[in-house]
PDB file of C-alpha atoms in Angstrom:
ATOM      1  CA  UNK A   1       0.000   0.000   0.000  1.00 48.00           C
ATOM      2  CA  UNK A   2       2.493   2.743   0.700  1.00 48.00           C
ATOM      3  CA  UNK A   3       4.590   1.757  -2.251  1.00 47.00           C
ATOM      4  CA  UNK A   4       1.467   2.439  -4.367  1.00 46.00           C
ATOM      5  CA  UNK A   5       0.772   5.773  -2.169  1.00 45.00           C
ATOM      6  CA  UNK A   6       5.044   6.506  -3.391  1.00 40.00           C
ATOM      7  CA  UNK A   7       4.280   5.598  -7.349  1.00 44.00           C
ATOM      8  CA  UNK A   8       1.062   8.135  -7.227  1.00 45.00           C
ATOM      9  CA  UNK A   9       3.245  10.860  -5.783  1.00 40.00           C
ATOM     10  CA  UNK A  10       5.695  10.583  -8.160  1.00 41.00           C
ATOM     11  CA  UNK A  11       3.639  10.268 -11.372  1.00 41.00           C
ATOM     12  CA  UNK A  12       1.925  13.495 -10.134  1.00 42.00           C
ATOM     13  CA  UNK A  13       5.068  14.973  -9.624  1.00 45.00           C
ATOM     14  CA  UNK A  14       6.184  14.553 -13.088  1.00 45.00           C
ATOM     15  CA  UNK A  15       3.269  15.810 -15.045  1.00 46.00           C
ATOM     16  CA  UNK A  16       3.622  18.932 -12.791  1.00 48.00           C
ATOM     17  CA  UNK A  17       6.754  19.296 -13.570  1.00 44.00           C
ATOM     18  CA  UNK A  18       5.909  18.860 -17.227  1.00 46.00           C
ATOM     19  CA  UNK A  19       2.850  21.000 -17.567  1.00 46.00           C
ATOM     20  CA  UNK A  20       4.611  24.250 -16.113  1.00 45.00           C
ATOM     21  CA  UNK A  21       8.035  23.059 -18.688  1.00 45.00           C
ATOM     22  CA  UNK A  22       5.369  23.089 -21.393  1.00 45.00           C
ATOM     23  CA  UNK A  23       4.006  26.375 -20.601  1.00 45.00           C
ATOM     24  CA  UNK A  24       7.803  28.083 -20.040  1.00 46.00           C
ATOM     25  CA  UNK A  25       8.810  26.872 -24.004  1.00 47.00           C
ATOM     26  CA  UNK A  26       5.133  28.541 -25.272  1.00 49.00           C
ATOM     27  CA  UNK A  27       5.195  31.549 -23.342  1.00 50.00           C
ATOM     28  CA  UNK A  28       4.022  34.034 -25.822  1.00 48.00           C
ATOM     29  CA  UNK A  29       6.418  37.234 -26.616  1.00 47.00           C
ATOM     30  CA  UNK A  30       4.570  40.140 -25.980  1.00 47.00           C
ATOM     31  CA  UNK A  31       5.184  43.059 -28.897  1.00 45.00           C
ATOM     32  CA  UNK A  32       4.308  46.440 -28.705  1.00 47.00           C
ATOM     33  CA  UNK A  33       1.282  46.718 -30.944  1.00 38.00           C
ATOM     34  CA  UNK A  34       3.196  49.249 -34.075  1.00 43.00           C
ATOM     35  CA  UNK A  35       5.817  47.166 -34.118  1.00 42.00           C
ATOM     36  CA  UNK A  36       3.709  44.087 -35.181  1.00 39.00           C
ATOM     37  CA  UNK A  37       2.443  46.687 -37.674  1.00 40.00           C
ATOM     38  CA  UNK A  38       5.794  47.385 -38.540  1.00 42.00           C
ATOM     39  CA  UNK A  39       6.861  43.964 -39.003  1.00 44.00           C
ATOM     40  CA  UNK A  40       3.702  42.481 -40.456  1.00 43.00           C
ATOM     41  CA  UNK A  41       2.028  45.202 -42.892  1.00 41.00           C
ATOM     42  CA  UNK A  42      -0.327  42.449 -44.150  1.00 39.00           C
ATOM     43  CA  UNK A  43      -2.004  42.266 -41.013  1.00 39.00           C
ATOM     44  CA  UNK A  44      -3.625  46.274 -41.332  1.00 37.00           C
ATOM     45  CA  UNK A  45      -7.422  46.132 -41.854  1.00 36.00           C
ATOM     46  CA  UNK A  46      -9.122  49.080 -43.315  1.00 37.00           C
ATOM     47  CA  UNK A  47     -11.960  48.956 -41.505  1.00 41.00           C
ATOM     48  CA  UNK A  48     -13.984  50.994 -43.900  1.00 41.00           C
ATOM     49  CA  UNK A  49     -13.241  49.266 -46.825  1.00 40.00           C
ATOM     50  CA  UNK A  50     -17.201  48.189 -46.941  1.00 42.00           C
ATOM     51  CA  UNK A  51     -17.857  52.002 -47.012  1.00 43.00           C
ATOM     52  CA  UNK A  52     -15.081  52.513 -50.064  1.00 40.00           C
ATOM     53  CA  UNK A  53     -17.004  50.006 -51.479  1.00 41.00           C
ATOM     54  CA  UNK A  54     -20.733  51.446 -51.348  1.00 43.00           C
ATOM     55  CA  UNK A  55     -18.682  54.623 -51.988  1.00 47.00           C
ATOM     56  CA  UNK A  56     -17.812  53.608 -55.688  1.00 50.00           C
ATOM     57  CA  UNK A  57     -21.046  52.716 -56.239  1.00 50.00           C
ATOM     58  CA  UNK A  58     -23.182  55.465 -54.798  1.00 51.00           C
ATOM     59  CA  UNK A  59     -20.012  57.270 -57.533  1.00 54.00           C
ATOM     60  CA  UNK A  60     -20.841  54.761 -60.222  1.00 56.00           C
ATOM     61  CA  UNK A  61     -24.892  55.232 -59.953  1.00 56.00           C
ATOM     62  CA  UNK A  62     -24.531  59.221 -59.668  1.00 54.00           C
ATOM     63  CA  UNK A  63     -22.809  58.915 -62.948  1.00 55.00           C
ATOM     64  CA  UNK A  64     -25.178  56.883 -64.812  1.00 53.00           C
ATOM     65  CA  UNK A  65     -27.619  58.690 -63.416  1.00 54.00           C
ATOM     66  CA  UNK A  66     -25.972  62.441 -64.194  1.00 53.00           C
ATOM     67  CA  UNK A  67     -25.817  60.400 -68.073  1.00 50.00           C
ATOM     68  CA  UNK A  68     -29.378  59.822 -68.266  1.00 50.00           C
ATOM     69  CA  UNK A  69     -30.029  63.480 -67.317  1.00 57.00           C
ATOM     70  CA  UNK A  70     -27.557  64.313 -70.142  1.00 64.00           C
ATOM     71  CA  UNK A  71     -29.269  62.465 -72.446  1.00 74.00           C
ATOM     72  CA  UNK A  72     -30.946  64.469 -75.338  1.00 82.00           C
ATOM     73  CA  UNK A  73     -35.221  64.300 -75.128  1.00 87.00           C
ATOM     74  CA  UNK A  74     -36.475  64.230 -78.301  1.00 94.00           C
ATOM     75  CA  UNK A  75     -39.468  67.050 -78.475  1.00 97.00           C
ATOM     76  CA  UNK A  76     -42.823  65.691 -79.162  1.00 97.00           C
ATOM     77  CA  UNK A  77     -42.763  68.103 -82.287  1.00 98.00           C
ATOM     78  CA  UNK A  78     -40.085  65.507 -83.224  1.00 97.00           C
ATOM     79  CA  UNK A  79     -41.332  62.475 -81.533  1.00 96.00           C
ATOM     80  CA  UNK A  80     -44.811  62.917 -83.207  1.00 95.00           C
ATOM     81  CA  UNK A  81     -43.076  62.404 -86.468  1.00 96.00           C
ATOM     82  CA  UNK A  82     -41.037  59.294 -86.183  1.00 92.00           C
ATOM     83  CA  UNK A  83     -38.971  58.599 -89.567  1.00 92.00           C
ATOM     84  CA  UNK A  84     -41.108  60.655 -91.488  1.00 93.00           C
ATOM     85  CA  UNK A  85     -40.081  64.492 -90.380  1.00 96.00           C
ATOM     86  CA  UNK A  86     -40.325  67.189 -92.929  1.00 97.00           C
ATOM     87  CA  UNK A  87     -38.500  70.436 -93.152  1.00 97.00           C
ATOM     88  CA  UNK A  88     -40.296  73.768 -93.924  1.00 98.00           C
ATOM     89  CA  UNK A  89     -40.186  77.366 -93.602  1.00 98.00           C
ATOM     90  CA  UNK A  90     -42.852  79.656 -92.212  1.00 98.00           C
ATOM     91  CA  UNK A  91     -44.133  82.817 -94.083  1.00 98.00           C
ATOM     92  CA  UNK A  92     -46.214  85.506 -92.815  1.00 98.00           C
ATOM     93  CA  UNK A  93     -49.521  86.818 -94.879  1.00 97.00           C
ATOM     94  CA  UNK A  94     -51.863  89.826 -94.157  1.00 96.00           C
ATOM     95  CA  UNK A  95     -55.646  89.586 -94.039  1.00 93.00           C
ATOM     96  CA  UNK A  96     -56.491  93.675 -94.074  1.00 93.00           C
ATOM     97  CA  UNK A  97     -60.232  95.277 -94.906  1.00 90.00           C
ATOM     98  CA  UNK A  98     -60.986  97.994 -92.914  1.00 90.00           C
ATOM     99  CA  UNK A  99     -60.702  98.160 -89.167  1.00 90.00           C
ATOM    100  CA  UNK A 100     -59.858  94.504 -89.440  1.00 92.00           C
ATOM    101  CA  UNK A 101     -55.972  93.536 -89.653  1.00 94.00           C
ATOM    102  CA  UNK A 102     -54.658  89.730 -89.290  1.00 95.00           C
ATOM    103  CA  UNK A 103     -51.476  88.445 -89.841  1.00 97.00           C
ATOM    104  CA  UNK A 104     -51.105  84.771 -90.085  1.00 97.00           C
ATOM    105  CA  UNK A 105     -48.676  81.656 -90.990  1.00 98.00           C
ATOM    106  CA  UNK A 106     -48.289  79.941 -93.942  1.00 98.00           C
ATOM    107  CA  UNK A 107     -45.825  77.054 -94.559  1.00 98.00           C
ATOM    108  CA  UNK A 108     -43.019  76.949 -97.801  1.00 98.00           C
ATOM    109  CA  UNK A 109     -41.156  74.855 -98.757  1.00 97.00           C
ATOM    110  CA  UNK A 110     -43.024  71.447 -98.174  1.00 97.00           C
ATOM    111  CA  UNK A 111     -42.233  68.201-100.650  1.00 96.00           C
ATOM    112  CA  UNK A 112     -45.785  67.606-100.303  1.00 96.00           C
ATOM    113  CA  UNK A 113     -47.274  70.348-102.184  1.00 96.00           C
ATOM    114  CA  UNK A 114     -50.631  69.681-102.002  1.00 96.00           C
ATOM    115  CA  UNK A 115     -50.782  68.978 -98.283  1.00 96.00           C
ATOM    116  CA  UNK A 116     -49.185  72.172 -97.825  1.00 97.00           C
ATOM    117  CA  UNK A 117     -51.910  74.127 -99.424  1.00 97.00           C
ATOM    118  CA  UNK A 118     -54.335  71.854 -97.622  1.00 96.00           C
ATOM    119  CA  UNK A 119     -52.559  73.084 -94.211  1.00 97.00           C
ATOM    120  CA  UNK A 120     -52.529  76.485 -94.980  1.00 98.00           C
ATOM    121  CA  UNK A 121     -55.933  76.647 -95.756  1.00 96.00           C
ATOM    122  CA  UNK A 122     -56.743  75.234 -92.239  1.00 95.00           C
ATOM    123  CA  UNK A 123     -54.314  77.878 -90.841  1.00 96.00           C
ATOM    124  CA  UNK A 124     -56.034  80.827 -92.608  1.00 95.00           C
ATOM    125  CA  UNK A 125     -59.660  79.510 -91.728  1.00 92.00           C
ATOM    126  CA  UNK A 126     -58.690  79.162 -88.101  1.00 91.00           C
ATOM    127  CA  UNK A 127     -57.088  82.098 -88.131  1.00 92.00           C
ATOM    128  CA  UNK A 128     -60.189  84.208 -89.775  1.00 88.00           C
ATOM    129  CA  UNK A 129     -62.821  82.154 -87.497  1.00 84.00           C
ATOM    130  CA  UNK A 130     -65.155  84.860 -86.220  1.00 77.00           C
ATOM    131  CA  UNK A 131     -64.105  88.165 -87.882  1.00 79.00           C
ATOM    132  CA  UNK A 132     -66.975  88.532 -90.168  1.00 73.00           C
ATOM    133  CA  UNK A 133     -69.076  88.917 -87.409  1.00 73.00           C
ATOM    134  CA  UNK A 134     -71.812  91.637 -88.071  1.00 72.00           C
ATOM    135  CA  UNK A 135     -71.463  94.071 -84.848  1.00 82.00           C
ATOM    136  CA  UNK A 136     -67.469  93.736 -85.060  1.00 85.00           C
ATOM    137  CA  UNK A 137     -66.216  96.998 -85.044  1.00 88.00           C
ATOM    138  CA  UNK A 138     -62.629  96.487 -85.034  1.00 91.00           C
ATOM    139  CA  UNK A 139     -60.069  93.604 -84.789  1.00 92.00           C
ATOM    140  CA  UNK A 140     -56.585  93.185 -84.672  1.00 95.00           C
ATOM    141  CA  UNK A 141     -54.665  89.693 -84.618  1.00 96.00           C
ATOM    142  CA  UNK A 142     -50.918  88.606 -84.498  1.00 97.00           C
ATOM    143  CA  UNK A 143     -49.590  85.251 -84.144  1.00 97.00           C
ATOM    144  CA  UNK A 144     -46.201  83.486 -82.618  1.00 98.00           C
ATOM    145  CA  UNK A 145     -44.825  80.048 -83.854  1.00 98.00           C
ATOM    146  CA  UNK A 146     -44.574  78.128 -80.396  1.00 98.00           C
ATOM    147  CA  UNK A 147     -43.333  75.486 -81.892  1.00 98.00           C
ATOM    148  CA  UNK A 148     -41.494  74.523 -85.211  1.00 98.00           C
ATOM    149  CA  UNK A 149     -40.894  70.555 -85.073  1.00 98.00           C
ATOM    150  CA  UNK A 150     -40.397  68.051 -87.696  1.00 98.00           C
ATOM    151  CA  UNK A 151     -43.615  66.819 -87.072  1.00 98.00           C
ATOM    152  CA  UNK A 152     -45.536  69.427 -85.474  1.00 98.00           C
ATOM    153  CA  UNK A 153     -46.355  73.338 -85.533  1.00 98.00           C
ATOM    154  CA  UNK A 154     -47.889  75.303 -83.083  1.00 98.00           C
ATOM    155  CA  UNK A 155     -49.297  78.398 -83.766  1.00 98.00           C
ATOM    156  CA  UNK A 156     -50.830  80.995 -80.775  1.00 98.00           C
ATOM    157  CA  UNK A 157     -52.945  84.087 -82.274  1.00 97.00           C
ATOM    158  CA  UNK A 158     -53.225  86.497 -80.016  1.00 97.00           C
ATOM    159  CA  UNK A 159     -54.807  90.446 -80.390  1.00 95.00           C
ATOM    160  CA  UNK A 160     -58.073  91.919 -79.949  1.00 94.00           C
ATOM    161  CA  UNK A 161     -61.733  92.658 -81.258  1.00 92.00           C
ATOM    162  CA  UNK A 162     -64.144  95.381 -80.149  1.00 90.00           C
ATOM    163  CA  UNK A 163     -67.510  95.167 -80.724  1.00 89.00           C
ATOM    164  CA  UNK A 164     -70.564  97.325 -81.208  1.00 87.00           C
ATOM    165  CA  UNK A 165     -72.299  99.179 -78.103  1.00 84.00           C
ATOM    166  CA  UNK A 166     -69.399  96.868 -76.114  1.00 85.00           C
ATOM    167  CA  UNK A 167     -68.044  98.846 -72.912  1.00 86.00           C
ATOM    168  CA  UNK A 168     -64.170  97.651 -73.709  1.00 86.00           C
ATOM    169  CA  UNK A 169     -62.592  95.611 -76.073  1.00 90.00           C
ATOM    170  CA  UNK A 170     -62.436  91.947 -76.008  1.00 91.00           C
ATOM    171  CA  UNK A 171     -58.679  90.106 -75.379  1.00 94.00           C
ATOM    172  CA  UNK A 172     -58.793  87.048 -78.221  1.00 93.00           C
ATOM    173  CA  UNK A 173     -56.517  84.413 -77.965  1.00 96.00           C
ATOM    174  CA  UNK A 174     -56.272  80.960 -80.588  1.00 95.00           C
ATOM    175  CA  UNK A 175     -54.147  78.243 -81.171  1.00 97.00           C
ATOM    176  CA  UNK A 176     -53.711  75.603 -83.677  1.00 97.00           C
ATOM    177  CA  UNK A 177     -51.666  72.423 -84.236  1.00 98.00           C
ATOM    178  CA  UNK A 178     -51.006  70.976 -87.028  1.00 97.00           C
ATOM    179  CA  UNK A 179     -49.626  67.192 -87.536  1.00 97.00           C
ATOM    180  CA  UNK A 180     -47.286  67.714 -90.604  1.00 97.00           C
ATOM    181  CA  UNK A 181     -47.960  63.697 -91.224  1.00 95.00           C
ATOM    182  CA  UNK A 182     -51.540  63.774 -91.794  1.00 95.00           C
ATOM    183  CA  UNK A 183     -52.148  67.542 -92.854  1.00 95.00           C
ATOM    184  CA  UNK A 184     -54.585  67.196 -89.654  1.00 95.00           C
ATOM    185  CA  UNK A 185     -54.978  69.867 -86.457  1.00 95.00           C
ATOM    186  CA  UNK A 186     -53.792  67.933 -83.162  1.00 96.00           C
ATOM    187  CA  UNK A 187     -56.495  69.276 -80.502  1.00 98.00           C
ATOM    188  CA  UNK A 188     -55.267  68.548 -76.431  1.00 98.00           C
ATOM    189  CA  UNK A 189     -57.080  65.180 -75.777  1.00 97.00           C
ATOM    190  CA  UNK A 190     -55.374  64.093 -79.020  1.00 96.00           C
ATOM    191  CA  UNK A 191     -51.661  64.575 -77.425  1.00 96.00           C
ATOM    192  CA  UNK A 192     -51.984  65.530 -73.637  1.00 97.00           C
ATOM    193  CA  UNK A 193     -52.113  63.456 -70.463  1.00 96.00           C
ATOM    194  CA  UNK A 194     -55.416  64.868 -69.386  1.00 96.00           C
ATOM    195  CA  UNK A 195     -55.376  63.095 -66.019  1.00 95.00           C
ATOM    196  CA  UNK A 196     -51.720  64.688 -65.365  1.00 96.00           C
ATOM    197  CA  UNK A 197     -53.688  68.258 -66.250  1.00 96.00           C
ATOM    198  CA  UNK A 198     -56.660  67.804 -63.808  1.00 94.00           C
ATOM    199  CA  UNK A 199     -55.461  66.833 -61.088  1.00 94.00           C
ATOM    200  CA  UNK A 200     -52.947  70.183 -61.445  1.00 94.00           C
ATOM    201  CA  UNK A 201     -55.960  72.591 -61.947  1.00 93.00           C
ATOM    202  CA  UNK A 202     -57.847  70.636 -59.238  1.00 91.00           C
ATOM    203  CA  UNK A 203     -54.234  71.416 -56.962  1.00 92.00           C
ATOM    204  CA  UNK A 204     -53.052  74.547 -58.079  1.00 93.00           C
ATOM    205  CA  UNK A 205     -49.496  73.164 -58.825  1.00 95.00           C
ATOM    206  CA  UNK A 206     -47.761  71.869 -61.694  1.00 97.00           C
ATOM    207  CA  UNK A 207     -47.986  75.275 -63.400  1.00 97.00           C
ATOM    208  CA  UNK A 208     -46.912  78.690 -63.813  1.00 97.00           C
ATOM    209  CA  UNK A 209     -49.602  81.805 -64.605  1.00 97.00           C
ATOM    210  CA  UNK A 210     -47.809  83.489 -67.201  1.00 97.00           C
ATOM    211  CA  UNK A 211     -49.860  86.524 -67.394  1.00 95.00           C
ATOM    212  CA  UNK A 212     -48.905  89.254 -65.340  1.00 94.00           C
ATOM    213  CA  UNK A 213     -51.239  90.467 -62.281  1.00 93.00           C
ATOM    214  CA  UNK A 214     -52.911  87.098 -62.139  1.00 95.00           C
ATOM    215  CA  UNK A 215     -52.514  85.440 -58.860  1.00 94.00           C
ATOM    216  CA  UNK A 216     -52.196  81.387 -58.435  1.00 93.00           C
ATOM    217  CA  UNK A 217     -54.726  81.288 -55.854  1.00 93.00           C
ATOM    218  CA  UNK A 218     -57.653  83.780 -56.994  1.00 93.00           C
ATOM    219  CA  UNK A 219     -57.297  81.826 -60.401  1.00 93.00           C
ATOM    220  CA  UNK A 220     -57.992  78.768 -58.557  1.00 91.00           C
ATOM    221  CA  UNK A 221     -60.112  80.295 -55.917  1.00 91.00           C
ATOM    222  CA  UNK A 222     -61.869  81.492 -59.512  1.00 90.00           C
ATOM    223  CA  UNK A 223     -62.171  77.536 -61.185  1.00 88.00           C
ATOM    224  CA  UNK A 224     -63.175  75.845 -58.477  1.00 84.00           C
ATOM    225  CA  UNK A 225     -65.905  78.552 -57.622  1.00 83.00           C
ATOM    226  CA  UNK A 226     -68.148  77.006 -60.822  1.00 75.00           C
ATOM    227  CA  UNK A 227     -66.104  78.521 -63.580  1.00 73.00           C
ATOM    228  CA  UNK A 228     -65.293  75.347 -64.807  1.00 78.00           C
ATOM    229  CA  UNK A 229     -68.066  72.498 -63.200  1.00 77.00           C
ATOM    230  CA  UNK A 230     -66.275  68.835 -64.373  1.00 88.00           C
ATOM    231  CA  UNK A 231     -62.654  69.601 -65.897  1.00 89.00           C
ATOM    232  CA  UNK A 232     -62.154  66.254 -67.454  1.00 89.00           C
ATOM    233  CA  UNK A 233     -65.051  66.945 -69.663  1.00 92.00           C
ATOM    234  CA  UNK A 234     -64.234  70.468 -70.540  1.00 93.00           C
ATOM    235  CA  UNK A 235     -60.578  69.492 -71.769  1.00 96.00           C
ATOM    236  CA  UNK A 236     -62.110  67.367 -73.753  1.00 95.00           C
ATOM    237  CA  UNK A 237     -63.792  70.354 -75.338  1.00 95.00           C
ATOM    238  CA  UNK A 238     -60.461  72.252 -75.905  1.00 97.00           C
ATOM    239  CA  UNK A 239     -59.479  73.526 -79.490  1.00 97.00           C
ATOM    240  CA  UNK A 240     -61.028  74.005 -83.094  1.00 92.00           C
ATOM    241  CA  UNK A 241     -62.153  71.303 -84.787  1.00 91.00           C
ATOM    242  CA  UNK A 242     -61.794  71.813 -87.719  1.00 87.00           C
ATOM    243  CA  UNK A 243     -63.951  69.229 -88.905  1.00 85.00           C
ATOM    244  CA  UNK A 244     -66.954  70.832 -86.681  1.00 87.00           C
ATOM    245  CA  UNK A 245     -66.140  74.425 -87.392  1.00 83.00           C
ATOM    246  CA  UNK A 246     -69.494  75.167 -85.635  1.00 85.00           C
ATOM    247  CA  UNK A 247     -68.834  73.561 -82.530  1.00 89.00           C
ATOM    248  CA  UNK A 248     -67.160  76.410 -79.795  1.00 92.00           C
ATOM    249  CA  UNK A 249     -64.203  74.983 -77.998  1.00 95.00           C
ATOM    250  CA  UNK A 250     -64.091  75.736 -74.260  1.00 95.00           C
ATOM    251  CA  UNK A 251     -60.406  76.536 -74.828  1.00 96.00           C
ATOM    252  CA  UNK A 252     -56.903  76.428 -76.103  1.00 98.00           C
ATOM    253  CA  UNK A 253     -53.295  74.448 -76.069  1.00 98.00           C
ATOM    254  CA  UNK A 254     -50.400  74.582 -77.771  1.00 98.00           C
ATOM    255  CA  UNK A 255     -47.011  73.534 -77.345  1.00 98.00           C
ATOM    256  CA  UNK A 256     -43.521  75.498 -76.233  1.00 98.00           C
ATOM    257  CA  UNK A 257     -40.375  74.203 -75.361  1.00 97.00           C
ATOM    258  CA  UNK A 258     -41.935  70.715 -75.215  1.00 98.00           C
ATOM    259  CA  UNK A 259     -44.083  71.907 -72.389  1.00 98.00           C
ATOM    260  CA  UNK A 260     -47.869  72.150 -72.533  1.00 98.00           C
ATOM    261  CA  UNK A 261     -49.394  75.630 -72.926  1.00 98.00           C
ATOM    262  CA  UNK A 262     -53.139  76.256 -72.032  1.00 98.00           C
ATOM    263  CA  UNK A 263     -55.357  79.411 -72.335  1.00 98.00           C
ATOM    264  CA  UNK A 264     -58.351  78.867 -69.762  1.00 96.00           C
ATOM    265  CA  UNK A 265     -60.856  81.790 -70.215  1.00 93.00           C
ATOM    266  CA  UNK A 266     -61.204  83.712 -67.433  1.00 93.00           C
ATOM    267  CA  UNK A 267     -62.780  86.638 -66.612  1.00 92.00           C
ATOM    268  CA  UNK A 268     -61.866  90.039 -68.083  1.00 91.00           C
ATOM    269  CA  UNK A 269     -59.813  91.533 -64.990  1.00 91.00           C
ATOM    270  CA  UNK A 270     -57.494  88.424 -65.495  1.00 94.00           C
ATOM    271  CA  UNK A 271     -57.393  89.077 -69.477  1.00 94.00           C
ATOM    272  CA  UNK A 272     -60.127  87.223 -70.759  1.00 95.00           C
ATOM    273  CA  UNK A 273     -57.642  84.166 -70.824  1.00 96.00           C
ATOM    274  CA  UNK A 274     -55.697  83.021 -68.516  1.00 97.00           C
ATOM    275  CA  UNK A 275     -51.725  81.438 -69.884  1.00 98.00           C
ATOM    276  CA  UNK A 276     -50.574  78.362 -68.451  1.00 98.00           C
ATOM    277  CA  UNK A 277     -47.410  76.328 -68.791  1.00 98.00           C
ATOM    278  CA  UNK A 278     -47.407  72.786 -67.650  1.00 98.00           C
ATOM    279  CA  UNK A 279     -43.642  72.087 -65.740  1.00 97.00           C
ATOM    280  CA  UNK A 280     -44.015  68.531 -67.129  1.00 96.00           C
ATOM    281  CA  UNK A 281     -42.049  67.625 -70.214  1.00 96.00           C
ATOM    282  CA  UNK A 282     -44.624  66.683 -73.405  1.00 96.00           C
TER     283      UNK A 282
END
């Protein structure tokens, strides 16, 4: 029994003594922590190399994006066309008999000669529309090209007309626009997004009052008062027809700049019509 007690002692005695050897050969040398930068430059992590990462690509999609900004919109005068744009020129011509004077376009240069006397027919008959009236005393009538595309021309007449026994003259404002493809006017239900046009008259925004003096909110306040009693229906109304020559539209568009223009009548002490241009591109 004690011999057995002296084996146990010194077995434990020797893995003691070897445990606390083992340890003394693997004690770990202790560097300062640059100098294991110093000696082992593989071991730096960038910590916000995840960052650099979403960096580029926040770089990257600003770029693509800042591209497709860049990139050239082709006008709906141009658009409307396709492979089939024309090129013209525009002259003016003089309607004059007494106290009534109108100037109005006519197109040169056209392949198609005999659509281009079928336009400018249209032009002259939209631009004559009511000035044979019996009690007119005077009128006067100018027009701007708002547009010049490949495959569309705007027109706006502008001036004024005075009647008989009438206590001031009357502000007059037209439009017409012509698709150069079929010879045919384009009225606004034909080319704008009437929904889009709505629900900014409804709001009051999406548009800029380009007639001086005319606030945003009595123009409204003026609309939504019963001036105009179901818009979707009345923009449907906008714009000669030249087909129906007798029907009266309830108002006018053209285009500018690719932007839709509208002419809302209003009453007199905001002009008799009221200029709008759509911030929306066409």
């Amino acid at each position: 029994m004690g011999s057995i007690c002296v084996f146990t002692v010194i077995v434990l005695s020797a893995a003691g003594c070897g445990g606390k050897a083992g340890q003394e050969a693997a004690a770990p040398v202790v560097e300062d922590f640059d100098a294991i930068m110093r000696n082992d430059p593989t071991q730096v992590i960038v910590r916000d190399e995840p960052q650099a990462v979403s960096t580029e690509t926040a770089e990257q999609e600003t770029e693509s994006s800042a591209g497709a900004e860049t990139e050239a919109v082709v006008p709906y005068a141009d658009r409307i066309a396709g492979e089939n744009g024309v090129s013209y020129n525009i002259e003016t011509a003089v309607y004059e008999e007494g106290a009534v004077r109108v100037e109005y376009p006519q197109l040169t240069g056209l392949a198609d000669e005999k659509k281009q006397q079928e336009i400018n027919e249209k032009i002259r008959a939209a631009a004559a529309s009511n000035i044979f009236m019996e009690n007119l005393s005077s009128c006067e009538l100018t027009y701007e090209t708002a547009t010049k595309g490949s495959g569309l021309v705007s027109f706006i007449f502008r001036g004024s007309s005075y009647c008989q026994n009438s206590a001031y003259p009357d502000n007059i404002v037209k439009t017409l626009n012509i698709d150069l493809n079929t010879g045919e006017n384009i009225r606004l239900k034909d080319f704008a997004d009437i929904a889009m046009v709505v629900n900014s008259l409804e709001n009051a925004d999406g548009y800029t009052i380009l007639n001086e003096g005319v606030d945003t909110a009595d123009f409204s306040a003026y609309l939504n008062n019963g001036a105009v009693t179901d818009y979707a229906i009345t923009l449907l109304d906008y714009d000669v027809d030249l087909a129906n020559p007798e029907l009266i539209p309830a108002g006018f568009s053209a285009v500018r700049d690719n932007h839709l223009i509208l002419f809302v009548e209003a009453e007199h002490a905001m002009g008799d019509y009221v200029e709008l241009e759509f911030h929306a591109d066409l």
